[in-house]
mmCIF file with all atom_site columns, C-alpha atoms and ligand atoms in Angstrom:
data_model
loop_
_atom_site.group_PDB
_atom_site.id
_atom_site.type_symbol
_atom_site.label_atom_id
_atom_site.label_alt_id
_atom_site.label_comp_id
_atom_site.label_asym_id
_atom_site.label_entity_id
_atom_site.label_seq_id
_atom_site.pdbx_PDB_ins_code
_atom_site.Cartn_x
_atom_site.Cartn_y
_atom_site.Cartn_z
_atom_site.occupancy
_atom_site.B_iso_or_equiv
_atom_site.pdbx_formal_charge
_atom_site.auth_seq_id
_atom_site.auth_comp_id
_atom_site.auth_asym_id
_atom_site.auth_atom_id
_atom_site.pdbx_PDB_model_num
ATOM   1   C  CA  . UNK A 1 1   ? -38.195 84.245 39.643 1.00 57.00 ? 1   UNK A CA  1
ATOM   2   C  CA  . UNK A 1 2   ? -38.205 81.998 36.062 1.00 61.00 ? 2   UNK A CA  1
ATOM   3   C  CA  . UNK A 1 3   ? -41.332 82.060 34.716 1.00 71.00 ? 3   UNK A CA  1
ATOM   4   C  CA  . UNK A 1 4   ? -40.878 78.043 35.175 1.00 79.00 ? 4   UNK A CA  1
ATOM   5   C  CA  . UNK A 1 5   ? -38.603 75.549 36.618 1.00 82.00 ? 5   UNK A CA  1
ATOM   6   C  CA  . UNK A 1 6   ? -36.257 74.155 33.850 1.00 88.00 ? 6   UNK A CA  1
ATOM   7   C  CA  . UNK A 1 7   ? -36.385 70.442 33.890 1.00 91.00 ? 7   UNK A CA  1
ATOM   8   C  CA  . UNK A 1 8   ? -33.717 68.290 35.374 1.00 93.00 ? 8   UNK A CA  1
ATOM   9   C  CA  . UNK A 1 9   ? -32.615 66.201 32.330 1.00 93.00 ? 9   UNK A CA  1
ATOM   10  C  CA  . UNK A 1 10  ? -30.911 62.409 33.178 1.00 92.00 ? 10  UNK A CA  1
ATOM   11  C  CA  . UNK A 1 11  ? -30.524 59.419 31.599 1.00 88.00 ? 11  UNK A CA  1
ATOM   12  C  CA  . UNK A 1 12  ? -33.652 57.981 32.937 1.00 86.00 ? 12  UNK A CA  1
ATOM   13  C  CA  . UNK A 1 13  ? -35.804 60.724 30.700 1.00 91.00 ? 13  UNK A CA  1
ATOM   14  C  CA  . UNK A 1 14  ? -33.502 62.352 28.281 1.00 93.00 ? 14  UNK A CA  1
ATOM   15  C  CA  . UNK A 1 15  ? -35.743 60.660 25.855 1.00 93.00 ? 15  UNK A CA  1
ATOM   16  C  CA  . UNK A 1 16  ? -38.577 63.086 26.120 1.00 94.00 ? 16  UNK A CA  1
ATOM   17  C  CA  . UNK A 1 17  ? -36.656 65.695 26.542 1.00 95.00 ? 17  UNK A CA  1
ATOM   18  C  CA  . UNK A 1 18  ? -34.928 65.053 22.860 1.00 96.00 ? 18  UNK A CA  1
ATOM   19  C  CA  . UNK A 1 19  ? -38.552 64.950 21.637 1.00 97.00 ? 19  UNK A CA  1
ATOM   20  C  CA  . UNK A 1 20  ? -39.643 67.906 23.046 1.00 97.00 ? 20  UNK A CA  1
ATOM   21  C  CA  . UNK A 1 21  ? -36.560 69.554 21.309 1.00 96.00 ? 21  UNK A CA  1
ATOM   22  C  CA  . UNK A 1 22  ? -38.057 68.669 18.229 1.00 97.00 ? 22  UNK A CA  1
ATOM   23  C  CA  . UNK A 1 23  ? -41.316 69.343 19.329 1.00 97.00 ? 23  UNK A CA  1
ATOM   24  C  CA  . UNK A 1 24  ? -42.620 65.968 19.274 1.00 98.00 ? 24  UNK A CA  1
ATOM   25  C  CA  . UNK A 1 25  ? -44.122 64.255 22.264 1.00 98.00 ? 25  UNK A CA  1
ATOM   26  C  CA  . UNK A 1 26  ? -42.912 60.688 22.768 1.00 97.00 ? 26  UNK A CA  1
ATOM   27  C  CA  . UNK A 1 27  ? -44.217 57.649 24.190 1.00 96.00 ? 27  UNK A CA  1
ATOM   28  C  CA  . UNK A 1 28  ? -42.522 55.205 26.171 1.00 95.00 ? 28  UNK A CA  1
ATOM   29  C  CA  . UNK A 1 29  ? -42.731 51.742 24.690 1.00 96.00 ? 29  UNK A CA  1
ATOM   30  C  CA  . UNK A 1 30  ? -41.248 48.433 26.104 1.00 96.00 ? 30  UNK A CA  1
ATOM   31  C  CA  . UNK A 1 31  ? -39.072 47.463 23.361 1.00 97.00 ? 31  UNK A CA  1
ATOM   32  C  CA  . UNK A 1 32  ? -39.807 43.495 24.126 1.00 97.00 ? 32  UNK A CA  1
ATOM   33  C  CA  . UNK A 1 33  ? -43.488 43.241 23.798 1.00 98.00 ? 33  UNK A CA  1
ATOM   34  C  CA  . UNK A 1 34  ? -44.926 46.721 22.566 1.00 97.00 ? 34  UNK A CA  1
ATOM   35  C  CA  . UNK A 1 35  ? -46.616 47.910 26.019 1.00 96.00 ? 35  UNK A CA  1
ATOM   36  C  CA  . UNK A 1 36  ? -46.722 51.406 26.066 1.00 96.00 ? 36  UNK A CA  1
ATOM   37  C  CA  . UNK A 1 37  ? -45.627 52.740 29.615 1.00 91.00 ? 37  UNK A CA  1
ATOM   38  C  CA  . UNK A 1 38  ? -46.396 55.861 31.953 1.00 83.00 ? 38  UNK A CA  1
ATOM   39  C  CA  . UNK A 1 39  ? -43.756 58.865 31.699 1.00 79.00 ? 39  UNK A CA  1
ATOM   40  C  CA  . UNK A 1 40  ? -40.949 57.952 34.052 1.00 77.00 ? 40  UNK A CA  1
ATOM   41  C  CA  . UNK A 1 41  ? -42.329 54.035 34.318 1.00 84.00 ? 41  UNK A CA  1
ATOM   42  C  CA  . UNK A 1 42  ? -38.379 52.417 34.632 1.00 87.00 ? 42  UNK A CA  1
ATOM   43  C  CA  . UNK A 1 43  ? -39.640 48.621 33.730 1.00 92.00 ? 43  UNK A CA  1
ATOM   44  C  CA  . UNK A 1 44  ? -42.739 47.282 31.614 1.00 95.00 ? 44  UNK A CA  1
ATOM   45  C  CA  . UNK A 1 45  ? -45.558 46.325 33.806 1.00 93.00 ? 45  UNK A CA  1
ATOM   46  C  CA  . UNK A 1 46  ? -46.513 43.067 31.576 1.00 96.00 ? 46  UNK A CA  1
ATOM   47  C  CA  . UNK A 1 47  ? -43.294 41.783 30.554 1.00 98.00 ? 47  UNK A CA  1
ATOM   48  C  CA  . UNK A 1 48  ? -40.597 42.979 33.769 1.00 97.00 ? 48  UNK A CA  1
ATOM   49  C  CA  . UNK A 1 49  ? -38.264 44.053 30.548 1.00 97.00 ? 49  UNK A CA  1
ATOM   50  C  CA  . UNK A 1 50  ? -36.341 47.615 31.516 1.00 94.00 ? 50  UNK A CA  1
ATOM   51  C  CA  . UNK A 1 51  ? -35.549 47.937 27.495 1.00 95.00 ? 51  UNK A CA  1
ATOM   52  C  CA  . UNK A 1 52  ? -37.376 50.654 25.609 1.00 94.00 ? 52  UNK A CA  1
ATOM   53  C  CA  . UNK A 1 53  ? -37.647 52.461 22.911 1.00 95.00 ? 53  UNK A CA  1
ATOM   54  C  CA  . UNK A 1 54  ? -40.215 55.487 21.507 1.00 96.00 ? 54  UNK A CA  1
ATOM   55  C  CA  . UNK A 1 55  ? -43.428 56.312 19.947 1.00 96.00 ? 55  UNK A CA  1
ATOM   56  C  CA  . UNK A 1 56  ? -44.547 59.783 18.836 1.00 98.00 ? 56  UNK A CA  1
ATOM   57  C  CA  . UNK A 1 57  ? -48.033 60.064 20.576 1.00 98.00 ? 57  UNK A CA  1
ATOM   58  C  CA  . UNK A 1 58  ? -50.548 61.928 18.006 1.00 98.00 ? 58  UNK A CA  1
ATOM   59  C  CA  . UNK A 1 59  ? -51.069 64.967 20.610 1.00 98.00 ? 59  UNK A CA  1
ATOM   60  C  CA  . UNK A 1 60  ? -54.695 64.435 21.288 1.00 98.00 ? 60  UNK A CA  1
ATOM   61  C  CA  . UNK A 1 61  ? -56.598 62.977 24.348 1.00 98.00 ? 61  UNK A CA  1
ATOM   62  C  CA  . UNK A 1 62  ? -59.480 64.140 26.776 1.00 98.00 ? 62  UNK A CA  1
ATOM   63  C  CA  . UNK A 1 63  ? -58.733 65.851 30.119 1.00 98.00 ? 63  UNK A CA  1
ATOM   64  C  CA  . UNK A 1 64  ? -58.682 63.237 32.855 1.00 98.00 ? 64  UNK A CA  1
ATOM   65  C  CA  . UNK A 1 65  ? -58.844 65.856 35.619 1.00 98.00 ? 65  UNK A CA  1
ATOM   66  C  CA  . UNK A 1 66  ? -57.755 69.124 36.401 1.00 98.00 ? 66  UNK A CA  1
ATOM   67  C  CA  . UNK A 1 67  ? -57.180 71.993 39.025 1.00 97.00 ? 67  UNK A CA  1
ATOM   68  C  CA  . UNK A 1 68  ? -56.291 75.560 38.746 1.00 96.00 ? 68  UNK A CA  1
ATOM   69  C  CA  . UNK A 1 69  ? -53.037 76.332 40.279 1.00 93.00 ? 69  UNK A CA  1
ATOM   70  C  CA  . UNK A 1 70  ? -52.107 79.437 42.383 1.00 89.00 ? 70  UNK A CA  1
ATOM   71  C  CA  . UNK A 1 71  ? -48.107 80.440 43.147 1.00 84.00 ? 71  UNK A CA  1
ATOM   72  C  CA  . UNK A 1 72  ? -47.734 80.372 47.006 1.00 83.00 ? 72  UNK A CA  1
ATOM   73  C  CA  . UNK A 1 73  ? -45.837 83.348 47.484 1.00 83.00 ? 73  UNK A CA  1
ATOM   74  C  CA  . UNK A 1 74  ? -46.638 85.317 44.324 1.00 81.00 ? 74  UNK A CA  1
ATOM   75  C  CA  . UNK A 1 75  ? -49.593 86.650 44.440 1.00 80.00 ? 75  UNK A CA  1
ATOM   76  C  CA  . UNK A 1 76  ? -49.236 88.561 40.819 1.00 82.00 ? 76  UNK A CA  1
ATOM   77  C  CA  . UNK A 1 77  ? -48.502 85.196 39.474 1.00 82.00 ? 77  UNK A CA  1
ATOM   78  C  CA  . UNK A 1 78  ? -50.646 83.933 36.846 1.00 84.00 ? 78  UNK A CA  1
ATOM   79  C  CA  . UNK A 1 79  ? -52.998 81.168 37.590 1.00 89.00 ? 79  UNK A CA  1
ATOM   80  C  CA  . UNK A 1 80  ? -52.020 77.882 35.546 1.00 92.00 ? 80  UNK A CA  1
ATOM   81  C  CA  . UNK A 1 81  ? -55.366 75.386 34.772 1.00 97.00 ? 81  UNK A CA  1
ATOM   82  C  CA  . UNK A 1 82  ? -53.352 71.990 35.273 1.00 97.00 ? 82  UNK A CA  1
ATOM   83  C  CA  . UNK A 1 83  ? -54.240 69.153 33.711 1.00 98.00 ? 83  UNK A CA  1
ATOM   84  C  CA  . UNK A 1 84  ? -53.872 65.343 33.735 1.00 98.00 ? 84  UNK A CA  1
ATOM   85  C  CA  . UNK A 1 85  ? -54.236 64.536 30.078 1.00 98.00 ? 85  UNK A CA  1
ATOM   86  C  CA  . UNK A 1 86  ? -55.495 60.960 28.803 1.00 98.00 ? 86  UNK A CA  1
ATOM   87  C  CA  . UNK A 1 87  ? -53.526 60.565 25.674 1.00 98.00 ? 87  UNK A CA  1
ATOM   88  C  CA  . UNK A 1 88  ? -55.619 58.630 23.085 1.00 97.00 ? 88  UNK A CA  1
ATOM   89  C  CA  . UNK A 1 89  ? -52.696 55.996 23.356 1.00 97.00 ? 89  UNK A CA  1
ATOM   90  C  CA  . UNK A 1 90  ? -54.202 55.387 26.818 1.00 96.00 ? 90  UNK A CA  1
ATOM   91  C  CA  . UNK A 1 91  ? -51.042 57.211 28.065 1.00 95.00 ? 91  UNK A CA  1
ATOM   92  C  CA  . UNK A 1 92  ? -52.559 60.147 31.141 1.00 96.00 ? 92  UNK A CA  1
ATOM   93  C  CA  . UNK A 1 93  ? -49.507 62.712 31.184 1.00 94.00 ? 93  UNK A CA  1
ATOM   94  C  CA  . UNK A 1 94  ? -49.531 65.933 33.784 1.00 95.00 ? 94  UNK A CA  1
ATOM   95  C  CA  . UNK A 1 95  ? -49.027 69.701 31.934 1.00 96.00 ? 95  UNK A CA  1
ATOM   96  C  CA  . UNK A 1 96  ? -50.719 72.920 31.575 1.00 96.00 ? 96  UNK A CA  1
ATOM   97  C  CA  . UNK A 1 97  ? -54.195 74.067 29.570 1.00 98.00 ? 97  UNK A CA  1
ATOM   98  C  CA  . UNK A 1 98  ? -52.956 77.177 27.958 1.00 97.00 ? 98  UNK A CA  1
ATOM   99  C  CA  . UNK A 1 99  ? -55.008 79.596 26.379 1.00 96.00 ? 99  UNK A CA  1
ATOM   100 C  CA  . UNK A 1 100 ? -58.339 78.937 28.394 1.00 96.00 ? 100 UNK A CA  1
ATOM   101 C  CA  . UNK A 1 101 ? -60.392 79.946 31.197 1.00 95.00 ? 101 UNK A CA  1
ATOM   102 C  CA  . UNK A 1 102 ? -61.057 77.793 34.183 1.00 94.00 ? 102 UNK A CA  1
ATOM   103 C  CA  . UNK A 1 103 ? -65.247 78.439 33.344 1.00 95.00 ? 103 UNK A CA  1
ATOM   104 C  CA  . UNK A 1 104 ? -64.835 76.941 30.340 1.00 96.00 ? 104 UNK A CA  1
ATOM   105 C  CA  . UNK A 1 105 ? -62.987 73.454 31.709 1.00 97.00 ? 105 UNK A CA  1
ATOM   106 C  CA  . UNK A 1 106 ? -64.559 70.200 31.918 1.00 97.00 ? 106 UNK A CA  1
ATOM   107 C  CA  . UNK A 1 107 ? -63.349 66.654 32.081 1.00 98.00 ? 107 UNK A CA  1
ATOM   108 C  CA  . UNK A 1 108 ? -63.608 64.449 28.998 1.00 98.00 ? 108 UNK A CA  1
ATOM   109 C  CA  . UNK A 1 109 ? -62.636 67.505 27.105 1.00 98.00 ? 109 UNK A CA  1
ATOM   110 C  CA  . UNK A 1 110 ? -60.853 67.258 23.811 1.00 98.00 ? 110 UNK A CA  1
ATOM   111 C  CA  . UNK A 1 111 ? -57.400 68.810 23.768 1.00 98.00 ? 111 UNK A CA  1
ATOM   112 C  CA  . UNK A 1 112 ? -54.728 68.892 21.766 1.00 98.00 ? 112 UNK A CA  1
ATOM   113 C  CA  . UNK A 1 113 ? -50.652 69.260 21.926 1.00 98.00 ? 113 UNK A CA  1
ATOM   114 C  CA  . UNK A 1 114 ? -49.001 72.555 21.610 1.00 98.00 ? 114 UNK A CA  1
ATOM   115 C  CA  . UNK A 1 115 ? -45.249 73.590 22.501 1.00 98.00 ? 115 UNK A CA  1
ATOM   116 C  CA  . UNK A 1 116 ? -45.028 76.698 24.224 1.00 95.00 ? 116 UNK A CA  1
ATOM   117 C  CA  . UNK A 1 117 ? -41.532 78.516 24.929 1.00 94.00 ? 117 UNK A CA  1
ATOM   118 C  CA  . UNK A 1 118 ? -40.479 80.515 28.431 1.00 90.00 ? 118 UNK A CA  1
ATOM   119 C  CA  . UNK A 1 119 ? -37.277 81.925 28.346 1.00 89.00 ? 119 UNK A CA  1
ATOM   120 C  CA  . UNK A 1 120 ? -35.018 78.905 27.453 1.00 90.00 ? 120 UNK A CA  1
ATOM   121 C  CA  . UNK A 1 121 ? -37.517 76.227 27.897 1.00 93.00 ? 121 UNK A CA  1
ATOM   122 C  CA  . UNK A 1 122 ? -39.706 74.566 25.619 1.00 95.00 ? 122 UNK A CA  1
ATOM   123 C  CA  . UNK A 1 123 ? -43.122 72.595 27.581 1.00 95.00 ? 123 UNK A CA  1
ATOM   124 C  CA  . UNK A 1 124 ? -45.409 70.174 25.742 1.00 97.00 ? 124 UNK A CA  1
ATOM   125 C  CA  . UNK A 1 125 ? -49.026 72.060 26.600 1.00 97.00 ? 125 UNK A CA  1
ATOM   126 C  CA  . UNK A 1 126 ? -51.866 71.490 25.323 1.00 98.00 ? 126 UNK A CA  1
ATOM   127 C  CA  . UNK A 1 127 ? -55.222 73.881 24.049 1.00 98.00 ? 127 UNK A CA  1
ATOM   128 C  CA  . UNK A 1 128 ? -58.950 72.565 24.025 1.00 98.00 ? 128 UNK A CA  1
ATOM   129 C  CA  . UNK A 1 129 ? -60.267 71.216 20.741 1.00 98.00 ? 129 UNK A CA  1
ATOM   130 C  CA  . UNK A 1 130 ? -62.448 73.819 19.594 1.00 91.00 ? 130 UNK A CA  1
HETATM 131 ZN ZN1 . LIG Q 2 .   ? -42.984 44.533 27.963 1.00 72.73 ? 1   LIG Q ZN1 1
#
């Protein structure tokens, strides 16, 4: 078993993928008025355009929420603390807490972006502020 699922890359987010590549973490931003949008958002919610472009977040935010994760059917599996991040664009995004212990967790949290590598993939992660 991978120690993750690669992602499925389309035209629809090859975008972030291309940043992550380059270990950035991008933004998507309605390229007619400016709105930023959710990750995977296909129109702008203000302005109905489906034309975007991207914006390199800065990597920090608060945790919004989070749980700790268990594999079903692998019970030597590591745990994973997952988080739903609030990106101090007002962006939330969904990845892992690496590098901490669920004990020490809390929401409002500061964290910040870090690219971590298994096998042949590359994740955007994050670490508390500390
Ligand atoms: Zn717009």
């Amino acid at each position: 078993m991978p120690a993750v699922i690669p992602p499925t890359v389309d035209r629809g987010n090859d975008w972030f993928w291309d940043g992550v590549a380059e270990r950035k973490l991008l933004i998507q931003r309605c390229a007619r008025c400016g709105l930023l949008r959710r990750h995977g958002a296909p129109m702008c919610g203000s302005c109905h355009s489906v034309e975007s472009d991207t914006q390199e977040s800065t990597g920090r935010g608060t945790i919004h929420s989070w749980i700790v994760s268990k594999h079903p059917t692998e019970p030597d599996a590591d745990d994973r603390i997952v988080v739903l991040v609030e990106l101090e664009e007002g962006i939330r995004l969904v990845s892992n807490l690496v590098d901490a212990d669920p004990g020490e967790v809390e929401n409002e949290q500061a964290v910040e972006l870090c690219f971590e590598t298994y096998g042949d993939v590359t994740l955007p992660q994050f670490r508390l502020v500390r």
